[in-house]
XYZ file of C-alpha atoms in Angstrom:
705
model
C 0.000 0.000 0.000
C 1.467 3.397 -0.972
C 2.475 5.697 1.865
C 0.547 8.904 2.650
C 3.602 10.878 1.590
C 3.639 9.166 -1.825
C -0.121 9.810 -2.241
C 0.381 13.468 -1.392
C 3.250 13.629 -3.850
C 1.075 12.175 -6.650
C -1.732 14.575 -5.755
C 0.685 17.517 -5.895
C 1.980 16.364 -9.275
C -1.597 16.181 -10.615
C -2.271 19.714 -9.399
C 0.959 20.972 -10.975
C 0.071 19.335 -14.324
C -3.475 20.814 -14.233
C -2.073 24.254 -13.379
C 0.405 24.016 -16.256
C -2.249 22.955 -18.786
C -4.521 25.824 -17.702
C -1.800 28.335 -18.566
C -1.061 26.806 -21.988
C -3.027 27.738 -25.092
C -2.089 24.526 -26.902
C -2.103 20.852 -25.936
C 1.270 19.506 -24.717
C 3.318 16.402 -25.404
C 4.700 14.501 -22.393
C 8.161 15.895 -23.198
C 6.708 19.452 -22.969
C 5.283 18.663 -19.518
C 8.678 17.298 -18.417
C 10.356 20.461 -19.739
C 7.930 23.004 -18.195
C 7.952 21.278 -14.784
C 11.742 20.728 -14.868
C 11.336 16.981 -14.266
C 14.590 14.973 -14.181
C 14.629 11.595 -16.058
C 14.393 9.524 -12.860
C 11.095 11.283 -11.877
C 9.362 10.981 -15.275
C 7.690 7.693 -14.322
C 5.754 9.558 -11.594
C 4.624 12.200 -14.111
C 3.350 9.436 -16.422
C 1.471 7.880 -13.481
C -0.109 11.245 -12.596
C -1.110 11.849 -16.236
C -2.721 8.377 -16.336
C -4.744 9.151 -13.173
C -5.883 12.485 -14.606
C -6.982 10.772 -17.838
C -8.931 8.117 -15.923
C -10.742 10.747 -13.859
C -11.563 12.751 -16.991
C -9.766 15.858 -15.707
C -7.563 15.921 -18.809
C -7.984 14.460 -22.306
C -5.607 12.999 -24.848
C -5.325 13.919 -28.506
C -3.682 11.837 -31.226
C 0.132 11.575 -31.000
C -0.218 11.659 -27.193
C -0.840 15.352 -26.657
C -2.628 16.330 -23.458
C -4.921 19.181 -22.468
C -8.019 20.226 -20.488
C -11.472 19.004 -21.572
C -12.809 22.602 -21.479
C -10.811 23.211 -24.648
C -13.058 20.666 -26.340
C -16.707 21.704 -26.066
C -19.514 19.244 -25.372
C -21.740 18.404 -28.353
C -25.375 17.354 -28.462
C -26.441 14.728 -30.966
C -28.123 11.431 -31.698
C -26.429 8.208 -30.640
C -26.366 5.340 -33.118
C -25.126 2.095 -31.585
C -23.569 -0.665 -33.684
C -24.517 -4.312 -32.852
C -20.835 -4.830 -31.847
C -21.244 -2.363 -28.964
C -19.506 0.799 -30.168
C -21.429 3.845 -31.352
C -21.378 7.203 -33.103
C -22.877 10.505 -32.026
C -24.164 12.476 -34.997
C -24.238 16.148 -33.979
C -26.580 18.824 -35.294
C -23.716 20.593 -37.089
C -22.676 17.481 -39.012
C -19.855 16.134 -36.784
C -19.564 12.393 -36.120
C -17.961 11.356 -32.814
C -16.873 7.744 -32.303
C -17.814 6.307 -28.892
C -16.029 3.119 -27.678
C -18.319 0.506 -26.012
C -17.250 1.240 -22.420
C -17.889 4.977 -22.877
C -21.501 4.614 -24.056
C -22.424 3.995 -20.383
C -26.231 3.739 -19.948
C -27.157 5.490 -23.225
C -29.230 3.533 -25.763
C -29.430 3.550 -29.539
C -31.404 6.574 -30.761
C -31.001 8.619 -27.552
C -30.237 12.327 -27.728
C -26.999 12.696 -25.750
C -24.251 15.088 -24.731
C -20.844 13.816 -25.853
C -17.377 15.136 -25.070
C -14.512 14.699 -27.528
C -11.562 13.189 -25.659
C -9.081 12.673 -28.448
C -8.654 13.191 -32.159
C -7.500 10.064 -33.991
C -6.540 9.578 -37.634
C -10.138 8.440 -38.243
C -11.675 11.479 -36.533
C -12.868 12.570 -33.077
C -13.398 10.008 -30.317
C -15.173 10.661 -27.051
C -17.585 9.583 -24.341
C -21.229 10.100 -23.417
C -21.547 12.748 -20.696
C -25.341 12.705 -20.281
C -28.542 11.324 -21.800
C -30.647 14.390 -22.678
C -33.680 12.525 -24.017
C -34.585 8.859 -24.072
C -35.847 8.380 -27.611
C -36.542 4.688 -27.113
C -39.915 4.641 -25.358
C -40.818 1.084 -26.313
C -38.590 -1.994 -26.331
C -39.721 -4.946 -28.424
C -38.532 -8.409 -27.481
C -39.320 -12.032 -26.700
C -40.952 -12.875 -23.380
C -39.044 -15.815 -21.873
C -39.440 -17.709 -18.613
C -36.448 -18.953 -16.620
C -37.457 -20.930 -13.556
C -40.236 -18.895 -12.012
C -39.061 -15.518 -13.382
C -39.930 -13.691 -16.622
C -37.555 -11.652 -18.781
C -37.767 -9.834 -22.096
C -34.912 -10.536 -24.523
C -34.764 -7.393 -26.717
C -34.901 -8.100 -30.453
C -32.474 -5.315 -31.217
C -28.865 -6.524 -30.684
C -27.926 -2.897 -29.927
C -29.881 -3.127 -26.673
C -27.206 -4.338 -24.215
C -29.273 -6.137 -21.546
C -32.437 -8.082 -20.811
C -35.386 -6.641 -18.869
C -36.826 -8.305 -15.765
C -40.659 -8.438 -15.733
C -42.356 -8.962 -12.335
C -45.451 -11.246 -12.565
C -47.837 -8.401 -11.728
C -46.414 -6.463 -14.709
C -47.002 -9.269 -17.252
C -50.612 -8.247 -18.002
C -51.434 -11.736 -19.333
C -48.738 -11.682 -22.042
C -47.879 -15.166 -23.303
C -44.487 -16.829 -22.993
C -42.339 -16.814 -26.192
C -44.538 -14.139 -27.797
C -43.156 -10.884 -29.150
C -44.052 -8.184 -26.638
C -43.643 -4.459 -26.105
C -42.202 -3.367 -22.778
C -41.300 -0.099 -21.125
C -38.642 0.329 -18.446
C -40.166 1.428 -15.131
C -37.068 1.058 -12.912
C -33.371 1.226 -13.783
C -32.242 -1.775 -11.734
C -33.576 -4.899 -10.009
C -32.363 -7.775 -7.809
C -30.888 -9.310 -10.982
C -28.927 -6.154 -11.799
C -31.232 -5.622 -14.791
C -33.824 -2.906 -15.492
C -37.414 -3.649 -14.423
C -40.058 -3.472 -17.143
C -43.780 -3.666 -17.710
C -45.510 -5.336 -20.679
C -47.655 -2.774 -22.492
C -48.707 -5.002 -25.407
C -48.532 -8.650 -26.403
C -47.917 -8.509 -30.170
C -48.542 -12.204 -30.672
C -46.981 -15.255 -32.260
C -43.564 -14.426 -33.827
C -44.308 -16.934 -36.614
C -46.913 -14.527 -38.083
C -46.089 -11.666 -40.463
C -48.656 -9.344 -38.878
C -46.893 -9.713 -35.516
C -43.686 -8.397 -37.107
C -45.445 -5.461 -38.744
C -46.635 -4.419 -35.284
C -43.169 -5.086 -33.843
C -41.688 -2.579 -36.323
C -44.396 -0.013 -35.524
C -43.546 -0.181 -31.810
C -39.758 -0.562 -32.260
C -39.636 2.684 -34.254
C -42.261 4.434 -32.090
C -44.517 5.124 -35.071
C -47.671 6.961 -33.924
C -50.590 4.760 -35.058
C -53.626 5.552 -32.908
C -56.126 8.401 -33.325
C -56.983 10.347 -30.176
C -60.606 11.048 -29.191
C -59.968 14.741 -30.030
C -58.976 13.804 -33.593
C -62.068 11.560 -33.854
C -64.326 14.449 -32.771
C -62.812 16.758 -35.403
C -63.346 14.096 -38.064
C -67.087 13.959 -37.288
C -67.384 17.672 -38.121
C -65.822 17.160 -41.592
C -68.444 16.369 -44.290
C -68.546 12.931 -45.938
C -68.682 14.373 -49.463
C -67.949 17.642 -51.279
C -70.724 20.149 -50.434
C -72.045 23.012 -52.635
C -70.526 25.411 -50.069
C -67.062 23.831 -50.599
C -67.232 24.472 -54.367
C -67.820 28.234 -54.188
C -65.152 30.335 -55.947
C -63.422 27.290 -57.476
C -62.695 26.566 -61.137
C -64.915 23.741 -62.424
C -62.689 21.132 -64.116
C -65.157 18.241 -63.871
C -65.354 17.974 -67.694
C -61.544 17.831 -68.137
C -60.607 14.111 -68.548
C -58.241 13.937 -65.578
C -57.156 10.417 -64.582
C -55.263 8.902 -61.671
C -52.447 6.431 -62.446
C -51.207 4.322 -59.526
C -50.156 0.812 -58.535
C -52.680 -2.038 -58.369
C -52.735 -2.003 -54.557
C -52.903 1.792 -54.055
C -55.774 3.007 -51.897
C -55.129 6.762 -51.723
C -55.041 8.757 -54.961
C -53.667 12.238 -54.393
C -52.745 13.213 -57.972
C -54.616 13.243 -61.285
C -53.267 14.346 -64.689
C -54.477 15.325 -68.121
C -52.600 16.501 -71.248
C -54.064 18.227 -74.296
C -52.345 19.096 -77.551
C -52.505 22.839 -78.359
C -51.531 24.880 -81.410
C -48.284 25.891 -79.631
C -47.495 22.485 -78.091
C -49.101 20.976 -74.989
C -51.200 21.873 -71.952
C -50.662 19.850 -68.760
C -53.037 19.779 -65.797
C -51.775 18.311 -62.531
C -54.566 18.194 -59.926
C -53.569 17.439 -56.323
C -56.008 16.614 -53.507
C -56.805 19.780 -51.539
C -56.091 18.392 -48.069
C -55.447 21.910 -46.700
C -59.130 22.787 -47.253
C -60.178 20.214 -44.636
C -57.137 20.128 -42.335
C -56.648 23.561 -40.797
C -53.420 24.659 -39.150
C -53.055 23.829 -35.430
C -56.152 21.606 -35.226
C -55.753 18.255 -33.444
C -55.850 16.546 -36.833
C -53.055 18.808 -38.080
C -50.886 18.268 -34.998
C -51.310 14.509 -35.247
C -50.348 14.543 -38.949
C -47.260 16.669 -38.135
C -46.159 14.265 -35.374
C -46.301 11.420 -37.935
C -44.679 13.476 -40.705
C -45.348 10.847 -43.349
C -47.345 7.707 -44.055
C -45.309 4.510 -43.633
C -45.840 1.687 -46.120
C -45.358 -1.996 -45.283
C -46.056 -4.861 -47.708
C -49.045 -5.948 -45.594
C -50.294 -2.682 -44.052
C -50.021 1.121 -44.022
C -49.520 3.453 -41.062
C -51.266 6.504 -42.554
C -50.629 10.181 -41.865
C -54.377 10.915 -41.946
C -57.406 8.849 -40.890
C -59.119 6.736 -43.555
C -62.031 9.162 -43.931
C -59.585 11.668 -45.468
C -56.806 9.497 -46.924
C -58.998 6.916 -48.666
C -62.206 8.867 -49.138
C -62.728 12.630 -49.033
C -59.170 13.625 -50.058
C -58.627 10.660 -52.374
C -59.299 11.487 -56.037
C -61.581 8.496 -56.498
C -63.134 8.011 -59.958
C -66.480 9.516 -60.998
C -66.929 11.637 -57.837
C -66.351 15.344 -57.239
C -63.256 16.248 -55.274
C -61.533 19.481 -54.248
C -58.083 19.985 -55.732
C -55.183 22.406 -56.071
C -54.280 22.594 -59.744
C -51.057 23.396 -61.575
C -51.739 24.184 -65.238
C -48.685 24.503 -67.489
C -48.485 25.372 -71.196
C -45.437 23.966 -73.012
C -43.996 24.517 -76.476
C -43.486 21.474 -78.722
C -39.915 21.303 -77.324
C -41.078 21.254 -73.717
C -40.252 24.892 -72.918
C -42.697 26.525 -70.468
C -44.870 29.214 -72.063
C -46.977 30.012 -69.003
C -48.145 28.442 -65.769
C -51.239 28.939 -63.674
C -52.255 27.856 -60.160
C -55.779 27.700 -58.745
C -58.284 25.900 -56.530
C -60.684 23.666 -58.462
C -63.400 21.033 -58.339
C -62.453 17.972 -60.372
C -63.890 14.579 -61.241
C -61.411 11.810 -62.044
C -62.586 10.109 -65.253
C -60.832 6.821 -64.450
C -58.644 5.058 -61.892
C -55.900 3.627 -64.113
C -52.998 1.397 -63.080
C -49.399 1.643 -64.321
C -49.848 -1.776 -65.926
C -52.948 -0.696 -67.883
C -51.258 2.485 -69.156
C -48.176 0.492 -70.246
C -50.403 -2.062 -72.004
C -52.045 0.774 -73.961
C -49.061 3.027 -74.711
C -46.209 0.514 -75.038
C -47.833 -2.866 -75.837
C -50.765 -1.447 -77.873
C -53.062 -4.010 -76.234
C -56.334 -3.670 -78.178
C -58.517 -5.052 -75.388
C -57.294 -2.454 -72.853
C -57.384 0.349 -75.468
C -61.021 -0.565 -76.198
C -61.837 -0.499 -72.471
C -60.514 3.097 -72.222
C -61.197 4.212 -75.815
C -62.279 7.741 -74.822
C -59.108 8.292 -72.752
C -56.554 6.517 -74.968
C -55.869 9.509 -77.309
C -55.212 11.748 -74.271
C -52.800 9.173 -72.809
C -50.866 9.015 -76.089
C -50.376 12.797 -76.010
C -49.411 12.572 -72.309
C -46.714 9.971 -73.115
C -45.384 12.260 -75.894
C -45.015 15.211 -73.503
C -43.519 13.042 -70.732
C -40.748 11.801 -73.053
C -39.932 15.393 -74.108
C -39.786 16.557 -70.457
C -37.626 13.557 -69.460
C -35.145 14.221 -72.264
C -34.901 17.890 -71.224
C -34.349 16.911 -67.597
C -31.651 14.378 -68.436
C -29.902 16.977 -70.626
C -29.593 19.336 -67.662
C -27.959 16.527 -65.635
C -30.833 14.937 -63.678
C -29.691 11.576 -62.281
C -31.531 8.311 -62.846
C -29.841 5.427 -61.032
C -32.703 3.025 -61.860
C -31.771 0.724 -58.966
C -33.966 -2.332 -58.384
C -36.526 -1.817 -55.635
C -37.898 -4.906 -53.892
C -41.609 -5.666 -54.016
C -42.949 -8.260 -51.587
C -45.772 -10.307 -53.126
C -48.203 -11.570 -50.475
C -50.824 -14.182 -51.410
C -54.452 -14.509 -50.272
C -53.396 -16.555 -47.227
C -51.168 -13.717 -46.048
C -47.950 -15.586 -46.892
C -44.957 -14.251 -48.822
C -45.111 -15.658 -52.334
C -42.140 -13.836 -53.843
C -39.782 -10.868 -53.511
C -39.260 -9.381 -56.969
C -37.899 -6.263 -58.622
C -40.602 -3.587 -58.631
C -41.495 -2.795 -62.209
C -40.739 0.696 -63.490
C -42.167 1.329 -66.942
C -43.143 4.285 -69.129
C -46.325 4.859 -67.085
C -44.272 5.294 -63.870
C -41.913 7.694 -65.656
C -44.848 9.666 -67.089
C -46.219 10.349 -63.590
C -42.687 11.076 -62.241
C -42.046 13.675 -64.943
C -45.391 15.424 -64.499
C -44.998 15.525 -60.700
C -41.465 16.977 -61.005
C -42.795 19.644 -63.412
C -45.567 20.580 -60.938
C -43.203 20.619 -57.932
C -40.746 22.910 -59.727
C -43.512 25.222 -60.972
C -44.902 25.731 -57.446
C -41.426 26.216 -55.908
C -40.489 28.840 -58.523
C -43.800 30.692 -58.140
C -43.564 30.901 -54.324
C -39.891 31.903 -54.507
C -40.692 34.765 -56.917
C -43.501 35.893 -54.631
C -41.120 35.898 -51.635
C -43.198 33.489 -49.537
C -41.200 31.339 -47.086
C -41.937 27.587 -47.432
C -40.189 24.218 -47.250
C -37.930 23.447 -50.194
C -36.899 19.882 -50.940
C -33.133 20.280 -51.063
C -30.319 17.918 -52.000
C -26.878 19.338 -51.281
C -23.747 18.783 -53.363
C -21.740 15.654 -52.516
C -18.772 15.692 -50.149
C -15.594 15.593 -52.322
C -13.729 13.546 -49.657
C -16.432 10.887 -49.610
C -16.300 10.696 -53.379
C -12.503 10.462 -53.317
C -12.775 7.307 -51.162
C -15.290 5.891 -53.640
C -13.048 6.592 -56.624
C -10.366 4.394 -54.989
C -12.807 1.487 -55.240
C -13.365 2.261 -58.931
C -9.581 2.434 -59.467
C -9.243 -1.096 -58.055
C -11.451 -2.154 -60.986
C -9.278 -0.359 -63.511
C -11.659 2.601 -63.804
C -9.620 5.770 -63.493
C -11.793 8.810 -62.844
C -10.610 12.311 -63.640
C -11.844 14.429 -60.767
C -13.422 17.668 -61.902
C -12.815 20.774 -59.804
C -16.513 20.701 -58.915
C -18.723 17.626 -58.626
C -21.711 18.307 -60.874
C -24.838 16.287 -61.752
C -23.464 16.018 -65.333
C -20.280 14.374 -64.003
C -22.316 11.772 -62.066
C -24.523 11.228 -65.094
C -21.449 10.466 -67.228
C -20.298 7.913 -64.631
C -23.718 6.183 -64.677
C -23.450 5.980 -68.484
C -19.876 4.655 -68.168
C -21.032 1.795 -65.947
C -24.120 1.015 -68.051
C -24.240 -2.570 -69.332
C -21.264 -3.677 -67.195
C -21.700 -6.595 -64.730
C -20.930 -4.262 -61.834
C -23.302 -1.465 -63.022
C -25.958 -2.189 -60.359
C -23.392 -2.195 -57.546
C -21.501 0.902 -58.713
C -24.729 2.847 -59.197
C -25.671 1.863 -55.641
C -22.261 3.023 -54.335
C -22.605 6.298 -56.273
C -26.032 6.872 -54.751
C -24.650 6.176 -51.260
C -21.874 8.728 -51.797
C -24.497 11.468 -52.208
C -25.986 13.361 -49.285
C -29.568 12.670 -48.230
C -32.272 14.985 -49.520
C -34.064 16.960 -46.803
C -36.535 19.777 -46.122
C -35.382 23.335 -45.459
C -36.646 26.937 -45.849
C -33.253 27.764 -47.391
C -32.980 26.905 -51.084
C -29.683 25.319 -52.100
C -31.164 23.434 -55.063
C -31.634 19.728 -55.688
C -28.419 18.055 -56.890
C -29.992 14.717 -57.875
C -32.627 16.352 -60.071
C -30.217 19.071 -61.273
C -32.949 21.499 -60.220
C -32.302 25.013 -58.920
C -35.718 25.317 -57.257
C -37.707 22.351 -56.017
C -40.327 21.430 -53.399
C -42.727 18.622 -52.532
C -46.292 19.600 -53.463
C -47.847 16.516 -55.045
C -48.546 14.155 -52.092
C -50.273 16.015 -49.232
C -52.188 12.873 -48.151
C -48.967 11.087 -47.221
C -46.300 13.798 -46.665
C -46.670 16.709 -44.266
C -44.188 19.036 -46.084
C -46.538 18.973 -49.109
C -49.368 20.216 -46.874
C -47.112 23.094 -45.728
C -46.537 24.042 -49.385
C -50.293 23.825 -50.151
C -51.128 26.216 -47.321
C -48.456 28.641 -48.501
C -49.679 28.509 -52.121
C -53.271 29.181 -51.033
C -52.151 32.298 -49.120
C -50.002 33.491 -52.024
C -52.928 33.143 -54.474
C -55.057 35.307 -52.148
C -52.218 37.807 -51.535
C -52.463 37.113 -47.811
C -49.587 36.988 -45.356
C -47.553 33.738 -45.292
C -48.822 30.993 -42.948
C -45.311 30.188 -41.643
C -42.281 32.211 -40.535
C -38.782 31.192 -41.626
C -37.653 30.325 -38.071
C -40.728 28.101 -37.666
C -39.977 26.371 -40.983
C -36.361 25.772 -39.921
C -37.563 23.706 -36.944
C -40.242 21.957 -39.033
C -37.761 21.082 -41.776
C -35.420 19.333 -39.319
C -38.242 17.468 -37.604
C -39.940 16.355 -40.842
C -36.619 15.236 -42.358
C -36.071 13.144 -39.216
C -39.578 11.641 -39.492
C -38.775 10.699 -43.086
C -35.562 8.923 -41.961
C -37.492 7.008 -39.263
C -40.091 5.900 -41.838
C -37.295 4.718 -44.161
C -35.647 2.783 -41.302
C -38.979 1.148 -40.425
C -39.563 0.151 -44.068
C -36.038 -1.336 -44.250
C -36.652 -3.178 -40.973
C -39.875 -4.803 -42.207
C -38.196 -5.794 -45.489
C -35.326 -7.461 -43.588
C -37.850 -9.478 -41.532
C -39.931 -10.461 -44.552
C -36.805 -11.497 -46.482
C -35.856 -13.825 -43.602
C -39.376 -15.305 -43.531
C -39.287 -15.826 -47.297
C -35.933 -17.671 -47.146
C -36.658 -19.816 -44.063
C -37.851 -22.799 -46.141
C -35.018 -22.452 -48.703
C -32.197 -23.801 -46.521
C -29.883 -25.930 -48.653
C -30.994 -24.306 -51.928
C -28.343 -22.842 -54.273
C -28.511 -19.346 -55.804
C -26.399 -16.946 -57.868
C -25.468 -13.579 -56.410
C -23.185 -10.560 -56.460
C -20.921 -9.320 -53.646
C -22.250 -5.930 -52.497
C -20.297 -5.373 -49.281
C -16.990 -6.459 -47.773
C -16.150 -6.559 -44.060
C -13.458 -8.120 -41.877
C -15.859 -10.965 -40.934
C -17.147 -11.792 -44.433
C -19.075 -10.386 -47.351
C -22.660 -9.491 -48.222
C -24.357 -11.055 -51.233
C -27.449 -9.898 -53.140
C -29.195 -12.789 -54.875
C -30.022 -12.603 -58.594
C -33.125 -14.806 -58.398
C -34.839 -12.809 -55.626
C -34.259 -9.339 -54.204
C -32.809 -10.787 -51.004
C -29.507 -10.070 -49.221
C -27.460 -12.289 -46.911
C -23.926 -12.767 -45.631
C -21.120 -15.273 -46.252
C -19.056 -15.445 -43.058
C -15.328 -16.104 -43.265
C -15.592 -18.795 -40.592
C -17.648 -20.764 -43.126
C -14.905 -20.555 -45.823
C -12.464 -23.298 -44.894
C -9.996 -23.239 -47.825
C -7.824 -20.379 -46.503
C -7.405 -17.597 -43.948
C -8.732 -14.342 -45.453
C -7.800 -10.784 -44.473
C -9.219 -7.442 -45.505
C -6.927 -5.331 -47.685
C -5.887 -1.769 -46.742
C -8.612 -0.135 -48.838
C -11.274 -2.318 -47.234
C -12.659 -3.519 -50.579
C -11.063 -6.957 -51.063
C -10.624 -10.084 -48.938
C -7.360 -11.873 -49.776
C -6.459 -15.489 -48.936
C -3.090 -15.594 -47.138
C -1.956 -18.886 -48.686
C -3.845 -19.113 -51.989
C -3.997 -15.405 -52.893
C -7.661 -16.005 -53.783
C -9.756 -12.843 -53.566
C -13.336 -11.769 -52.933
C -14.185 -8.234 -53.976
C -17.112 -5.909 -54.582
C -19.100 -6.714 -57.710
C -17.804 -10.294 -57.948
C -20.360 -12.928 -58.957
C -20.648 -15.914 -56.597
C -22.683 -19.079 -56.162
C -24.077 -19.592 -52.664
C -26.182 -22.026 -50.673
C -28.588 -20.922 -47.937
C -26.974 -22.218 -44.736
C -29.052 -20.688 -41.960
C -31.925 -18.232 -41.414
C -32.216 -16.632 -37.967
C -35.833 -15.577 -37.419
C -34.954 -13.801 -34.159
C -32.219 -11.541 -35.512
C -33.317 -11.813 -39.179
C -29.904 -12.843 -40.468
C -29.602 -14.888 -43.645
C -26.308 -16.774 -43.762
C -25.001 -18.159 -47.049
C -22.303 -20.713 -47.702
C -20.003 -20.359 -50.679
C -20.252 -22.983 -53.434
C -16.902 -23.232 -55.231
C-alpha cells in the first residue's frame, strides 16, 4: 500500500500538471510537460502515473500523437447516438460532426437517444469521445421475446444494440404469453438481478406470423398509429362528401378528362393528370387533392399529422398520416366523384419549354382510376382489349406519353440523375404468406407520372420563390468531395480511373452512370454512387436539388402522405389570395429538421420490415443454391445480393475453410493468405442458404466453389 507521503506527492503532481495545462493555449506532449515542470529523467515515471490518473478521472484528455490538455478546450456536443450491434457507437451532432464512442464509454445510453458527448481525443479516423449525459430517451418502447427462466420472466430485446435483458415482475405481465413478441417499457433502472425492471404494455402475438412483425416494427420505431378522441371528434365535423358550399369560388374542371395512375394495390389517390395538344405544343393539368381545405393549421388533426410526418408503407399494411375518412375517401381522387383539388396548369412549347403556368383551386372529377400496368399495355404494348376499355381516354394518354418523353429528355440533358436501382416488391398471397420478392417494375407509365410531378413541384417552388413566400424546399446538397474520393479508390481497383473535376456536378455523375451502363458491376456501382451522395431533406433555405439538377424544387404533389406537401399547399393558397404567409422562416427551420427526421425514421422502419420479410421468405429455402453478387466487404465476411430474388445475406469467413482471409488496406477486397484467392465488390458468386435466424433476421449463405 502506498504511503501517505507518496499519495500526497502524486496529488501535488496532478495539481501541478493541471495548473500548467490551464496556462497553456495549446495541448502539450509529455516531453513538454517534463520540460515546463523541470522533471529529471528519474522522476518521469511519476509524471506518467499522474497523467494516467488524470486521464482516468476525466480531468484531462488525450489527442492523437499523445498530446494532453483540459477538456474545457473541447466543447460538449449534443447529438443522436447510433449504436452498432458490436457495442460501439457514433454521435451524430446537429452541425454534421460524427464522434466515435467506444463501447465502455456509451455507459447507460441507448441507440437513438439524444446525448451530450465530449470529444476526448482526435484520432486519424476522426474525433473520439464519451457520453456525458442522456438528454432525451428516444426509445420509449422496447420490443422483445418474453421468456421464462425458472419462475421468473424476462424480455430478450430483439435489437442486438440493446445491451441487456429486462426483468418483468409477474404483476407487470398483463397476461402476455411466454415466447410471444411483446412491447415493454422500463419502469425502474435496476432490479435484484442487476437488470432494469419493465412492464408489458402489449402482447404482439406469435412471432411466426407476419402481422406480428409489422406491429413489432411499428412499436420498435415508435410510429404513432392511434387516433386520439380529439382527432375523432374533429373528423365527425368534416363532411362525408364535397358540399355546394365547398365548391364556391373554385374553377370547375369536372369535364376535363383527368385520370389517376397508380399501382394495383394503391388506396389513396392524391394526384390526377391530363394533357391536351394545343396549337403551340401541350397543356398539362396536374390536380392534387386539396387536403389543406379540410385540415386547418393547429387543429388536433393537423398536430397529429405533423407528429407522424409521413405515411409509412409496409407490404401488408399502411400506417397513414391521416385517418381513412380523409386518406382513402374525401381527399382521395376516387373516380367519378367530385373532389376538391389544387391545380397546376402549365403550357409547353413542342420542345417542352414553359410558355406560361397557372395555379388555382378547383373542383375535379377523375374520369378513371388507371394502373401503371394498364397504361403500359395501352401506350407501349398497344393491347387492343385495354385500349377498347378506355377508348375515350386513350388519345389523351398518347399525347401525355409524348409530352412526358420530351420533359424527361430535357431533364436528363440538364444533368438529372436516374440510377434506376432495383426496388424490392414483396408479393403476399391470399393466405397472407410471402409468395415472392421481386424487382418492382418501373415502366413508361411510372416515368410519365414522375415527370409530371417533377414539373408541378418545380412550378410551385419557382412561383412561391418569386412571390417571396417562405416555405419548405426539398433540397439535396452537393456531394462531399472527400467521400467521393474514397469511392473513386474502389473504382480504381477495378481499372476505372476517374478524372476528378474541380466541382462535382450532376453532369459528371450522369457520365459515370453511363460509363457503368451494361457492365456486370453497373448495379453495384450505381448503388455506391447513390450512397456517396448526401440525403435529400426539407429546409426553408434553397440550395437546389443536386440529384434532379434542379435550382428550385419542393414537394407539393402528395399532401395525403407527406406533411411538407401540406405546408406548401397552405403557402400557395395564401399566395394566391395575396395574404400573409402561414409560416415564418424560423418556424420552418424547426419543421424542416423534424420532418426530415420523421422521413428517416419511416425509411428505417420500411427497411426493418423488409429485412424481416426477407428472412421469412428464405426460411424454407435452406440448402438451396442461388447466384449472387458481392455488395459489401467486411473483416468478418461479405454481403451477397441474390439474382433470383431481391434478397440479401452474408457469407461469413468462418464458413470458408480453404484459406485464412484478411481485408486489404482499402477495405474492398478479402485476400487469402496462402492461396492469394480474392473476394471483392461486384464479384459474382454461387451460394447455398446455410441458416436463417428468425430472431435476428440474419440470412447466412455458404459459398459454393
